[in-house]
Short mmCIF file of C-alpha atoms in Angstrom, two decimals:
data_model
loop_
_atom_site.label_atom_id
_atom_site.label_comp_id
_atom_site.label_asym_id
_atom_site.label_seq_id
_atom_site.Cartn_x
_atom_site.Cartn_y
_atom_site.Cartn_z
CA UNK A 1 12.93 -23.26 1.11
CA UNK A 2 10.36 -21.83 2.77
CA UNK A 3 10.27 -21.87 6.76
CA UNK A 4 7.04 -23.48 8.00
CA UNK A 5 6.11 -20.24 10.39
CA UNK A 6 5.67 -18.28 7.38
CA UNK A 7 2.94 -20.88 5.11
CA UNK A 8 -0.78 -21.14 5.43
CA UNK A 9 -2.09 -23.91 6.30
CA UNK A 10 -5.38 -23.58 7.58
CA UNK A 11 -8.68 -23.76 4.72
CA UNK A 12 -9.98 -20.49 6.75
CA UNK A 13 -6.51 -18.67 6.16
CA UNK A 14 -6.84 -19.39 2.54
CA UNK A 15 -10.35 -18.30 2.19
CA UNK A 16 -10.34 -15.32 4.18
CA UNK A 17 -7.33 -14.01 2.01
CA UNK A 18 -8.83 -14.85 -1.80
CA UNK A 19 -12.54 -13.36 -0.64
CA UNK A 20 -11.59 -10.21 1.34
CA UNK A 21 -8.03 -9.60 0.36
CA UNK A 22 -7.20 -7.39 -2.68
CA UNK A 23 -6.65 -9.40 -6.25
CA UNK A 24 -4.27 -8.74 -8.78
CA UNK A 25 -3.79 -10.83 -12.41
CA UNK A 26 -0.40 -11.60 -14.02
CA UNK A 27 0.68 -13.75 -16.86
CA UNK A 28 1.59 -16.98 -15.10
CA UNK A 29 0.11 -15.86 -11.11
CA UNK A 30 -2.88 -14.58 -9.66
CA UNK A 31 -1.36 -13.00 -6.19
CA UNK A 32 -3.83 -12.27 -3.36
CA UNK A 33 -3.36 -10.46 -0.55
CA UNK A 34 -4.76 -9.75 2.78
CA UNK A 35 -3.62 -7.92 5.34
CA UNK A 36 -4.57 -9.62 8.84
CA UNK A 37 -5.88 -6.34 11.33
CA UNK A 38 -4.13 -5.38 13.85
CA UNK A 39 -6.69 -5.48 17.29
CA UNK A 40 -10.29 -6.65 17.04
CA UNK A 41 -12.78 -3.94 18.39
CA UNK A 42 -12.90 -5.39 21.97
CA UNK A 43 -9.02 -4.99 22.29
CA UNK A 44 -8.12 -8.93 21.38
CA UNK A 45 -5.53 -9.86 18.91
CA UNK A 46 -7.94 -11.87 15.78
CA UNK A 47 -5.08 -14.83 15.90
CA UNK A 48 -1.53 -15.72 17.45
CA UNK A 49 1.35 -14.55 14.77
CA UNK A 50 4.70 -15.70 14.62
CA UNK A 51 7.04 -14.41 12.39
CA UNK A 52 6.52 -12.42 9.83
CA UNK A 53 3.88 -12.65 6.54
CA UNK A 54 2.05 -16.00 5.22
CA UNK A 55 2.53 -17.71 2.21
CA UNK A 56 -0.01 -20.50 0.62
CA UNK A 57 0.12 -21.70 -2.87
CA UNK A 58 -2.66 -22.92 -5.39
CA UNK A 59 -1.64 -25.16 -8.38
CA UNK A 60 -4.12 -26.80 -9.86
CA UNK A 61 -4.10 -29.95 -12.40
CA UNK A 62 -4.68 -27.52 -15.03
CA UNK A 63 -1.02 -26.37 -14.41
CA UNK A 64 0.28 -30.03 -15.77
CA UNK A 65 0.97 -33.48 -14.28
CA UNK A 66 1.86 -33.98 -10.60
CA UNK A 67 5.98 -33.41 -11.15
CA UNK A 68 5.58 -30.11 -13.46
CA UNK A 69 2.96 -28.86 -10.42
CA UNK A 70 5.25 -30.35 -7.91
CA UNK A 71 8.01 -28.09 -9.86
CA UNK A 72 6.47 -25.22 -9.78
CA UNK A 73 5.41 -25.10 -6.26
CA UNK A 74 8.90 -25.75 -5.51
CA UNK A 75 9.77 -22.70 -7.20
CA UNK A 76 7.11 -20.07 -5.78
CA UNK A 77 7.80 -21.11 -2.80
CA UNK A 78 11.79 -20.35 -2.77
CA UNK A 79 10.60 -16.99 -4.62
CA UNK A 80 8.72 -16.47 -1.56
CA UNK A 81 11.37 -16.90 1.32
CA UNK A 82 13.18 -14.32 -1.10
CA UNK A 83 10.29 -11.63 -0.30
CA UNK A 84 9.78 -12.02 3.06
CA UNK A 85 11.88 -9.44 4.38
CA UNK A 86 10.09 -6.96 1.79
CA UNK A 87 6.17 -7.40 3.44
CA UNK A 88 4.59 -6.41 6.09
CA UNK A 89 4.55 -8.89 9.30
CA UNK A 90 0.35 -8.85 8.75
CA UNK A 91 0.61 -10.32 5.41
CA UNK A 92 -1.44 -13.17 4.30
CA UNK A 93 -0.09 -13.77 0.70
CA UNK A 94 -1.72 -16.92 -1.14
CA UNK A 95 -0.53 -17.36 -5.05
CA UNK A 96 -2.39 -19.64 -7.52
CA UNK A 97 -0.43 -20.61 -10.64
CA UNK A 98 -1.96 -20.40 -13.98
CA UNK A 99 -0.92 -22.93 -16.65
CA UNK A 100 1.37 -20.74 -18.27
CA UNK A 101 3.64 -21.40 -15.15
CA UNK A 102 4.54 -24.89 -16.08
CA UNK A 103 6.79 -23.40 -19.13
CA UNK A 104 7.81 -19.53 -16.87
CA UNK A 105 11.26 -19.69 -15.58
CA UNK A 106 12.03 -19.17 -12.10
CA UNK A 107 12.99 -15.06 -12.89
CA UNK A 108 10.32 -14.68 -15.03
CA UNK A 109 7.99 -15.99 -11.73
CA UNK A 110 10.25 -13.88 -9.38
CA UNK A 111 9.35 -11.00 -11.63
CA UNK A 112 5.79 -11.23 -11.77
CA UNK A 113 5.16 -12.07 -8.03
CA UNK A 114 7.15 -8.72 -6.84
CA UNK A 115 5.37 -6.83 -9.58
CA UNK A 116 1.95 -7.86 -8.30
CA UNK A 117 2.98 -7.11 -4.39
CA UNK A 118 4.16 -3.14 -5.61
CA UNK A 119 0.95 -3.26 -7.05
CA UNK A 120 -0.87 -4.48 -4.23
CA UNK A 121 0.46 -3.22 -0.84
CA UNK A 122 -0.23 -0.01 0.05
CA UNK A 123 3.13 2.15 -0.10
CA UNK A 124 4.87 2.67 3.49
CA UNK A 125 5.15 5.55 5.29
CA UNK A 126 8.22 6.21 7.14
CA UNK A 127 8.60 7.10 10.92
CA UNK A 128 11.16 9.42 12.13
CA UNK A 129 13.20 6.32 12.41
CA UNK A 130 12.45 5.13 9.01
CA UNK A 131 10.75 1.84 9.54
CA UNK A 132 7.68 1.29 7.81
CA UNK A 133 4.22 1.73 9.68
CA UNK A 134 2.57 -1.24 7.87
CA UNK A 135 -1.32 -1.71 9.43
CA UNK A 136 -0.55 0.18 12.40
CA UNK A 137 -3.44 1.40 14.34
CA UNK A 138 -4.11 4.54 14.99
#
Protein backbone atom coordinates (compact mmCIF):
# COMPACT_ATOMS: atom_id res chain seq x y z
CA UNK A 1 0.00 0.00 0.00
CA UNK A 2 0.88 3.24 -0.40
CA UNK A 3 2.24 5.36 2.69
CA UNK A 4 0.10 8.49 3.19
CA UNK A 5 3.40 10.98 3.11
CA UNK A 6 3.85 10.09 -0.38
CA UNK A 7 -0.20 10.85 -1.93
CA UNK A 8 -1.68 14.12 -2.99
CA UNK A 9 -4.23 15.26 -1.46
CA UNK A 10 -4.70 18.75 -1.91
CA UNK A 11 -7.10 20.04 -5.33
CA UNK A 12 -4.04 22.67 -5.86
CA UNK A 13 -1.41 19.70 -5.87
CA UNK A 14 -3.45 18.01 -8.46
CA UNK A 15 -3.93 20.96 -10.64
CA UNK A 16 -0.65 22.41 -10.55
CA UNK A 17 0.80 18.95 -11.70
CA UNK A 18 -1.83 18.13 -14.85
CA UNK A 19 -1.51 22.09 -16.12
CA UNK A 20 2.25 22.77 -15.75
CA UNK A 21 3.74 19.35 -15.43
CA UNK A 22 4.85 17.41 -18.57
CA UNK A 23 2.06 14.81 -20.15
CA UNK A 24 2.60 11.60 -21.52
CA UNK A 25 -0.32 9.02 -23.14
CA UNK A 26 -0.31 5.21 -22.70
CA UNK A 27 -2.77 2.52 -23.44
CA UNK A 28 -4.58 2.17 -20.13
CA UNK A 29 -2.74 5.64 -18.13
CA UNK A 30 -2.22 9.10 -18.80
CA UNK A 31 0.93 9.84 -16.28
CA UNK A 32 1.67 13.49 -15.39
CA UNK A 33 4.40 14.81 -13.91
CA UNK A 34 5.68 17.80 -12.21
CA UNK A 35 8.58 18.44 -10.66
CA UNK A 36 8.03 20.79 -7.47
CA UNK A 37 11.25 23.66 -7.65
CA UNK A 38 13.62 23.62 -5.47
CA UNK A 39 13.82 27.54 -3.74
CA UNK A 40 11.39 30.28 -4.76
CA UNK A 41 13.29 33.47 -6.01
CA UNK A 42 13.28 35.20 -2.54
CA UNK A 43 15.17 32.15 -0.99
CA UNK A 44 11.79 30.33 0.60
CA UNK A 45 11.07 26.74 0.12
CA UNK A 46 7.33 26.87 -2.26
CA UNK A 47 5.89 24.07 0.39
CA UNK A 48 6.99 21.74 3.41
CA UNK A 49 8.10 18.11 1.87
CA UNK A 50 8.29 15.02 3.62
CA UNK A 51 9.46 12.09 2.16
CA UNK A 52 10.06 11.51 -1.01
CA UNK A 53 7.72 12.02 -4.49
CA UNK A 54 3.69 12.38 -4.59
CA UNK A 55 1.33 10.17 -5.91
CA UNK A 56 -2.57 11.09 -6.77
CA UNK A 57 -4.80 9.00 -8.84
CA UNK A 58 -7.76 9.88 -11.29
CA UNK A 59 -10.39 7.15 -12.12
CA UNK A 60 -13.24 8.24 -13.44
CA UNK A 61 -16.84 6.44 -13.86
CA UNK A 62 -15.91 5.94 -17.33
CA UNK A 63 -13.35 3.34 -15.98
CA UNK A 64 -16.50 1.00 -14.75
CA UNK A 65 -18.67 0.67 -11.62
CA UNK A 66 -17.46 1.74 -8.16
CA UNK A 67 -15.64 -1.94 -7.27
CA UNK A 68 -13.78 -2.30 -10.84
CA UNK A 69 -12.60 1.66 -10.11
CA UNK A 70 -12.13 0.80 -6.53
CA UNK A 71 -9.87 -2.20 -8.09
CA UNK A 72 -7.95 -0.43 -10.04
CA UNK A 73 -6.98 2.29 -7.76
CA UNK A 74 -5.98 -0.37 -5.50
CA UNK A 75 -3.65 -1.51 -7.98
CA UNK A 76 -1.87 1.84 -9.20
CA UNK A 77 -1.44 2.65 -6.09
CA UNK A 78 0.70 -0.60 -4.89
CA UNK A 79 2.48 -0.05 -8.45
CA UNK A 80 3.33 3.19 -7.04
CA UNK A 81 4.96 2.37 -3.56
CA UNK A 82 6.98 -0.02 -6.01
CA UNK A 83 8.51 3.23 -7.84
CA UNK A 84 9.19 5.34 -5.23
CA UNK A 85 12.65 4.62 -4.66
CA UNK A 86 13.19 5.17 -8.58
CA UNK A 87 11.96 9.26 -8.60
CA UNK A 88 13.17 12.11 -7.64
CA UNK A 89 12.18 13.43 -3.93
CA UNK A 90 10.46 16.70 -6.01
CA UNK A 91 8.11 14.54 -7.79
CA UNK A 92 4.51 15.28 -8.05
CA UNK A 93 3.20 12.20 -10.04
CA UNK A 94 -0.75 12.17 -10.56
CA UNK A 95 -2.09 9.08 -12.93
CA UNK A 96 -5.62 9.04 -14.45
CA UNK A 97 -6.85 5.63 -15.65
CA UNK A 98 -8.42 5.25 -18.95
CA UNK A 99 -11.16 2.61 -19.39
CA UNK A 100 -9.02 0.17 -20.84
CA UNK A 101 -7.63 -0.24 -17.20
CA UNK A 102 -10.63 -1.99 -15.86
CA UNK A 103 -9.61 -5.24 -18.09
CA UNK A 104 -5.11 -4.37 -17.83
CA UNK A 105 -3.51 -6.64 -15.41
CA UNK A 106 -1.53 -5.42 -12.65
CA UNK A 107 2.06 -6.03 -14.91
CA UNK A 108 0.63 -4.82 -17.81
CA UNK A 109 -0.16 -1.35 -15.50
CA UNK A 110 3.32 -1.73 -13.82
CA UNK A 111 4.66 -1.71 -17.35
CA UNK A 112 3.10 1.20 -18.72
CA UNK A 113 3.48 3.53 -15.64
CA UNK A 114 7.51 2.95 -15.58
CA UNK A 115 7.50 3.33 -19.34
CA UNK A 116 5.82 6.73 -19.17
CA UNK A 117 8.24 7.98 -16.09
CA UNK A 118 11.64 6.94 -18.52
CA UNK A 119 9.84 8.90 -20.84
CA UNK A 120 9.13 11.70 -18.75
CA UNK A 121 11.92 12.50 -16.21
CA UNK A 122 14.73 14.02 -17.36
CA UNK A 123 17.77 11.43 -17.23
CA UNK A 124 20.14 11.88 -14.01
CA UNK A 125 23.35 13.00 -13.92
CA UNK A 126 25.72 11.46 -11.61
CA UNK A 127 27.97 13.21 -8.95
CA UNK A 128 31.34 12.02 -8.15
CA UNK A 129 29.53 9.98 -5.62
CA UNK A 130 27.02 8.69 -7.98
CA UNK A 131 23.76 9.90 -6.61
CA UNK A 132 21.53 11.53 -8.87
CA UNK A 133 21.30 15.48 -8.98
CA UNK A 134 17.50 15.50 -9.57
CA UNK A 135 16.22 19.52 -9.64
CA UNK A 136 19.19 20.68 -7.95
CA UNK A 137 19.87 24.29 -8.16
CA UNK A 138 22.54 25.66 -9.45
Amino acid sequence: MLPEPYRLHHRADFSRTVRHGRRIGRHDLVVHIYLTPAQQADGRTPSVRHGGPRFGLIVSKAVGPAVVRHRVARRLRHICAGVIDELPTAANVVIRALPGAADADSTELDRQLRSALRKLLPPPTSADNGVPEYGRSS
